CSV table of C-alpha atoms in Angstrom, one decimal:
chain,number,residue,atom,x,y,z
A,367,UNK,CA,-63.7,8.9,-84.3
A,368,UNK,CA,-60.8,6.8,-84.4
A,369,UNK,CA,-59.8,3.2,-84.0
A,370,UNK,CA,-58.3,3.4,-81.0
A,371,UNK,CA,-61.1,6.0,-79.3
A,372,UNK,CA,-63.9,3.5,-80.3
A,373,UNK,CA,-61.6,0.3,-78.8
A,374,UNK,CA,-61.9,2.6,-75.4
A,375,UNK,CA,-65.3,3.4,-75.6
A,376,UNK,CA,-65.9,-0.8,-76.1
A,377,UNK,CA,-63.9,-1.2,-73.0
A,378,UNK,CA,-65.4,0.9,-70.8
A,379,UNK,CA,-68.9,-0.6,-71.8
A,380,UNK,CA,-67.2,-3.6,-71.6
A,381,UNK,CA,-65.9,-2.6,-67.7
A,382,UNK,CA,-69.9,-1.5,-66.8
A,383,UNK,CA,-71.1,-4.9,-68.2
A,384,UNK,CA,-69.0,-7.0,-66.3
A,385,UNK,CA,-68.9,-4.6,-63.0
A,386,UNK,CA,-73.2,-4.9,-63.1
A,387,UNK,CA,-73.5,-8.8,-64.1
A,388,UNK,CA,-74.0,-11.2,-60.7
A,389,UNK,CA,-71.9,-13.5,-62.7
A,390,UNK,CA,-68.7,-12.1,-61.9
A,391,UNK,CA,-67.0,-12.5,-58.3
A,392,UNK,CA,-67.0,-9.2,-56.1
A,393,UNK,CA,-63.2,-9.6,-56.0
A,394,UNK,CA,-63.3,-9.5,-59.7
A,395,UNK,CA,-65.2,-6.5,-59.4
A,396,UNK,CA,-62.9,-4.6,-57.3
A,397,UNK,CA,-60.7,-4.6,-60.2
A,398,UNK,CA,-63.0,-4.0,-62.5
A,399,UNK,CA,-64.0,-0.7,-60.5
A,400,UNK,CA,-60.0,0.2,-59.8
A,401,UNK,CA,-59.6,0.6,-63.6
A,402,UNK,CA,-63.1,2.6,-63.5
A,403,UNK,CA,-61.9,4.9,-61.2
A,404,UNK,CA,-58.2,5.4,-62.8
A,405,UNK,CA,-60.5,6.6,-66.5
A,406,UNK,CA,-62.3,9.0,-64.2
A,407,UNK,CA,-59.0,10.0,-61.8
A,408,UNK,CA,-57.1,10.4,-65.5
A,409,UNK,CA,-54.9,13.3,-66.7
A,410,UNK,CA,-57.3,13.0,-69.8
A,411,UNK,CA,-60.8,12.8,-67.7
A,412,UNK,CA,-62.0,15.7,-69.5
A,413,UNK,CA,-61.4,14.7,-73.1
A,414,UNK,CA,-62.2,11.2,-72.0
A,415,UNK,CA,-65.6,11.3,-70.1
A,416,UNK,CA,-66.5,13.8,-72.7
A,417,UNK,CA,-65.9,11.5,-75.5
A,418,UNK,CA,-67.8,8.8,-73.5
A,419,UNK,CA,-70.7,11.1,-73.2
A,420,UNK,CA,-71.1,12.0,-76.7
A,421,UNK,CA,-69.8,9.5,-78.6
A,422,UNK,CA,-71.1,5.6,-77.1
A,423,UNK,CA,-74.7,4.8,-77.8
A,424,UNK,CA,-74.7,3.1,-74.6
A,425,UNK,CA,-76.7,5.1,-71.7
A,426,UNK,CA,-74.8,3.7,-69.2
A,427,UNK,CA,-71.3,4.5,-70.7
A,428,UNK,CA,-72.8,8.0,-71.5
A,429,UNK,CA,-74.0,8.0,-67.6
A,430,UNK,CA,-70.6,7.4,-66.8
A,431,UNK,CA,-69.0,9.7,-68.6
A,432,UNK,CA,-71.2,12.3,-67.6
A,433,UNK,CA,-70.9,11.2,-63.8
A,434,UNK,CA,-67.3,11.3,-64.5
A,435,UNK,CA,-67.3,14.9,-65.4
A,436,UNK,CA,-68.9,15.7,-62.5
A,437,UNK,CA,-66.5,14.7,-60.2
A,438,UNK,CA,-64.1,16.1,-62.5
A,439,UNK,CA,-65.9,19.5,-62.5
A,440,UNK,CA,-66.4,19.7,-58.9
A,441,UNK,CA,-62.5,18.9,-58.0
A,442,UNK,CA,-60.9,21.0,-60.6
A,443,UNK,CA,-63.3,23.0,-62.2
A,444,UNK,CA,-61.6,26.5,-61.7
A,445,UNK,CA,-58.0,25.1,-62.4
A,446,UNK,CA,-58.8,24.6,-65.4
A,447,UNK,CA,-57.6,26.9,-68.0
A,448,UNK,CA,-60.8,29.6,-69.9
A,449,UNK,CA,-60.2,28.8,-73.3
A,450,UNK,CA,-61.0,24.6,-72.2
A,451,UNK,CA,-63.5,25.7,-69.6
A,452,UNK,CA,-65.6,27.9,-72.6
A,453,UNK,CA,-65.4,24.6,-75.2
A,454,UNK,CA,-66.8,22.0,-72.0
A,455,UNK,CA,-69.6,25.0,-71.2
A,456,UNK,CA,-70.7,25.4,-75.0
A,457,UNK,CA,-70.4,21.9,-75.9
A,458,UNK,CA,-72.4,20.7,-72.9
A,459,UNK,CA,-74.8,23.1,-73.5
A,460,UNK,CA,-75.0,22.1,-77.5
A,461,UNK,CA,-74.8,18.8,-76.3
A,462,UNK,CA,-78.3,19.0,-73.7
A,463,UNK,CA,-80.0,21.1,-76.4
A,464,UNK,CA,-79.5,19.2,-79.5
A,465,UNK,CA,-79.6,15.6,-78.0
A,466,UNK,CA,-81.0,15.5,-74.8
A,467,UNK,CA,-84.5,14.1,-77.2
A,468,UNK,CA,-82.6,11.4,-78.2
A,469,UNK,CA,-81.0,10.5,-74.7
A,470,UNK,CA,-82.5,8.1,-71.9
A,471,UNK,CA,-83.7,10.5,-69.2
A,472,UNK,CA,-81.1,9.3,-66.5
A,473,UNK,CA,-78.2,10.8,-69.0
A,474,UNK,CA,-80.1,14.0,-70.1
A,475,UNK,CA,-80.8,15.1,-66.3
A,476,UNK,CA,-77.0,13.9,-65.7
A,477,UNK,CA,-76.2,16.7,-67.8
A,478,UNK,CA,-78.4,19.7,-66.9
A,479,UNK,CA,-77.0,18.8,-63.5
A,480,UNK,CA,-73.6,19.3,-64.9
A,481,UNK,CA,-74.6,22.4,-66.3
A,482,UNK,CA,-75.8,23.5,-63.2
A,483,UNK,CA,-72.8,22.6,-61.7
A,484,UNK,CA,-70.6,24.7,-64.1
A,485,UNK,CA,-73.4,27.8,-63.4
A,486,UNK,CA,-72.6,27.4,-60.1
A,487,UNK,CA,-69.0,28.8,-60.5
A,488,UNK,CA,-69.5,30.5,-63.5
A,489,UNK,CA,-73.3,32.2,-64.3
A,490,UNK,CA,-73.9,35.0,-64.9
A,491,UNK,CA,-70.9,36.6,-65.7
A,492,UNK,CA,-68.6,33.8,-67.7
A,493,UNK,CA,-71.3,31.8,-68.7
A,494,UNK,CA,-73.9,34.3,-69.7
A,495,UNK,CA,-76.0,32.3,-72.2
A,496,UNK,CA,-77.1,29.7,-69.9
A,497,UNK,CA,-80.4,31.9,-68.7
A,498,UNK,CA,-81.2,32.9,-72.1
A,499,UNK,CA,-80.8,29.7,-73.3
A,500,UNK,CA,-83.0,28.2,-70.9
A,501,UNK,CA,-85.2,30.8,-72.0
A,502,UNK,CA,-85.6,30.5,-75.4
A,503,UNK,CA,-85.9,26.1,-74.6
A,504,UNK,CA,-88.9,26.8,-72.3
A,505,UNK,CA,-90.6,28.9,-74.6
A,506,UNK,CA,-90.1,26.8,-78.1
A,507,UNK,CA,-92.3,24.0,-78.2
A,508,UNK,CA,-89.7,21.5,-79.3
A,509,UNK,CA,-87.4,21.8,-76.4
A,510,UNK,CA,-89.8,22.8,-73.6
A,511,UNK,CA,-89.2,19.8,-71.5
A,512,UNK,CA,-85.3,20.2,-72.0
A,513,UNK,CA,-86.0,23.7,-70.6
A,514,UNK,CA,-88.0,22.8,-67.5
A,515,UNK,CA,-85.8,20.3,-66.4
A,516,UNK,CA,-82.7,22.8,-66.5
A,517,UNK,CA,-84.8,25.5,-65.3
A,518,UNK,CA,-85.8,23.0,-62.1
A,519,UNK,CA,-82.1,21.6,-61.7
A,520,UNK,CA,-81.3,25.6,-61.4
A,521,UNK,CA,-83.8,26.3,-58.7
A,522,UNK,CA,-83.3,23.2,-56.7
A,523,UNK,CA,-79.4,23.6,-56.8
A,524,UNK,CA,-79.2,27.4,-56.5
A,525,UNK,CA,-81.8,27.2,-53.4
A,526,UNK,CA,-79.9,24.7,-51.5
A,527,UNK,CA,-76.2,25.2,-52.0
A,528,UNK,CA,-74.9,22.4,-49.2
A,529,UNK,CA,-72.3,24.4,-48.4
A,530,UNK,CA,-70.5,24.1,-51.3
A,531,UNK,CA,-70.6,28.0,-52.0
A,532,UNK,CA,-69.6,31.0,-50.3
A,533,UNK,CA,-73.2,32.5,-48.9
A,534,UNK,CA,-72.5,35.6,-50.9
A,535,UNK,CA,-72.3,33.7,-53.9
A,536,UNK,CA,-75.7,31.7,-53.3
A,537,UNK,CA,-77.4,34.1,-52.6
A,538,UNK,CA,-76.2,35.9,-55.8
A,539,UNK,CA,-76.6,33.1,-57.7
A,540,UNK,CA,-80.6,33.3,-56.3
A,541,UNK,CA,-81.3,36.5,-57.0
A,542,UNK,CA,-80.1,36.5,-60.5
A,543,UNK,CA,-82.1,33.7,-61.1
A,544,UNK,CA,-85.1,34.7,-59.6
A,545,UNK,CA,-85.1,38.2,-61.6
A,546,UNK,CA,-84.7,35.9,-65.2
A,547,UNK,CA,-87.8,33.6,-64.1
A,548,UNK,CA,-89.8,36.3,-63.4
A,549,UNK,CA,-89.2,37.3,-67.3
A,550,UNK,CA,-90.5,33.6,-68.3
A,551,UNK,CA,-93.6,33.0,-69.7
C-alpha cells in the first residue's frame, strides 16, 4: 500500500474519531460528516471503501467502508461494468472467507450483508459460487460460523425483499435457495 493510500486511510479514522468524540461541537461535526459523505458519494467509492475495508485495522474505518459499499452497491450496482462487478463479488467473498475470524463481528456481518446484497442482483446465474461456497463454510469446521451467518443473512434477506425486488425475482431468489439448503447437512 502506498504513502498516500495509508495518509487516507489515517484520515478517515481520523474523520470517525473526531465525528464520535463529545469533545467536538455538533457544528464541527457537520463538517466532519460533509467530507464523510463526499468519500462515500466519490467517483472512486469503490476502490476507496474497498481499500478501507481491507486495508485499516481499525473496525470502525472497516465498518465504514463496508457501509459505504453498500450504499454504493445498492445505487449503482448494475451500472457498473462485469469485469469490476466479478473482482468486488470474488474479493468480498475471499475477503468474508479468509478474514471474517479475524474481524470484529459488526464488520464480518457488514459484509455477508453485502454479499447478500450483490446475490440479490446477481445469484444464481452471475454469481454462481456464492451457494457452494456457503456450503462447503457450513460444512468445514473452521469456517462453520462464517457459513451460518451468510446462510442466515440469505434467508432473512431473500424472505423479506422490502420491495426492493421484482416479486418474480424474490421469489426466484427463494426457491433456489430453498432447493441448496435442503442439500446441507
Amino acid at each position: 500500500m502506498d504513502n498516500s493510500s495509508q495518509e487516507h486511510i489515517h484520515h478517515v479514522a481520523a474523520l470517525l474519531q473526531q465525528f464520535f468524540d463529545p469533545v467536538y461541537p455538533t457544528q464541527y461535526k457537520k463538517g466532519i460528516e460533509a467530507q464523510l459523505l463526499a468519500i462515500r458519494n466519490g467517483p472512486n467509492v469503490w476502490s476507496t471503501c474497498y481499500q478501507l475495508l481491507t486495508a485499516s485495522p481499525d473496525p470502525y474505518v472497516q465498518w465504514f467502508g463496508a457501509a459505504s459499499l453498500e450504499t454504493a452497491i445498492l445505487r449503482g450496482w448494475q451500472q457498473l461494468p462485469e469485469p469490476q462487478r466479478d473482482d468486488m463479488r470474488s474479493s468480498l467473498l475471499d475477503l468474508f472467507m479468509n478474514r471474517s475470524g479475524t474481524m470484529s463481528q459488526f464488520v464480518v456481518t457488514k459484509i455477508a450483508k453485502l454479499l447478500v446484497d450483490i446475490g440479490k442482483f446477481d445469484w444464481p446465474h452471475h454469481f454462481p459460487e456464492l451457494l457452494p461456497c456457503v456450503q462447503g463454510s457450513v460444512q468445514q469446521g473452521t469456517s462453520t460460523n462464517s457459513g451460518l451467518l451468510l446462510l442466515r443473512t440469505m434467508l432473512e434477506e431473500f424472505s423479506d425483499s422490502g420491495g426492493d425486488m421484482l416479486t418474480g425475482r424474490a421469489d426466484l431468489l427463494r426457491v433456489s435457495l430453498l432447493q441448496v439448503i435442503s442439500t446441507i447437512r
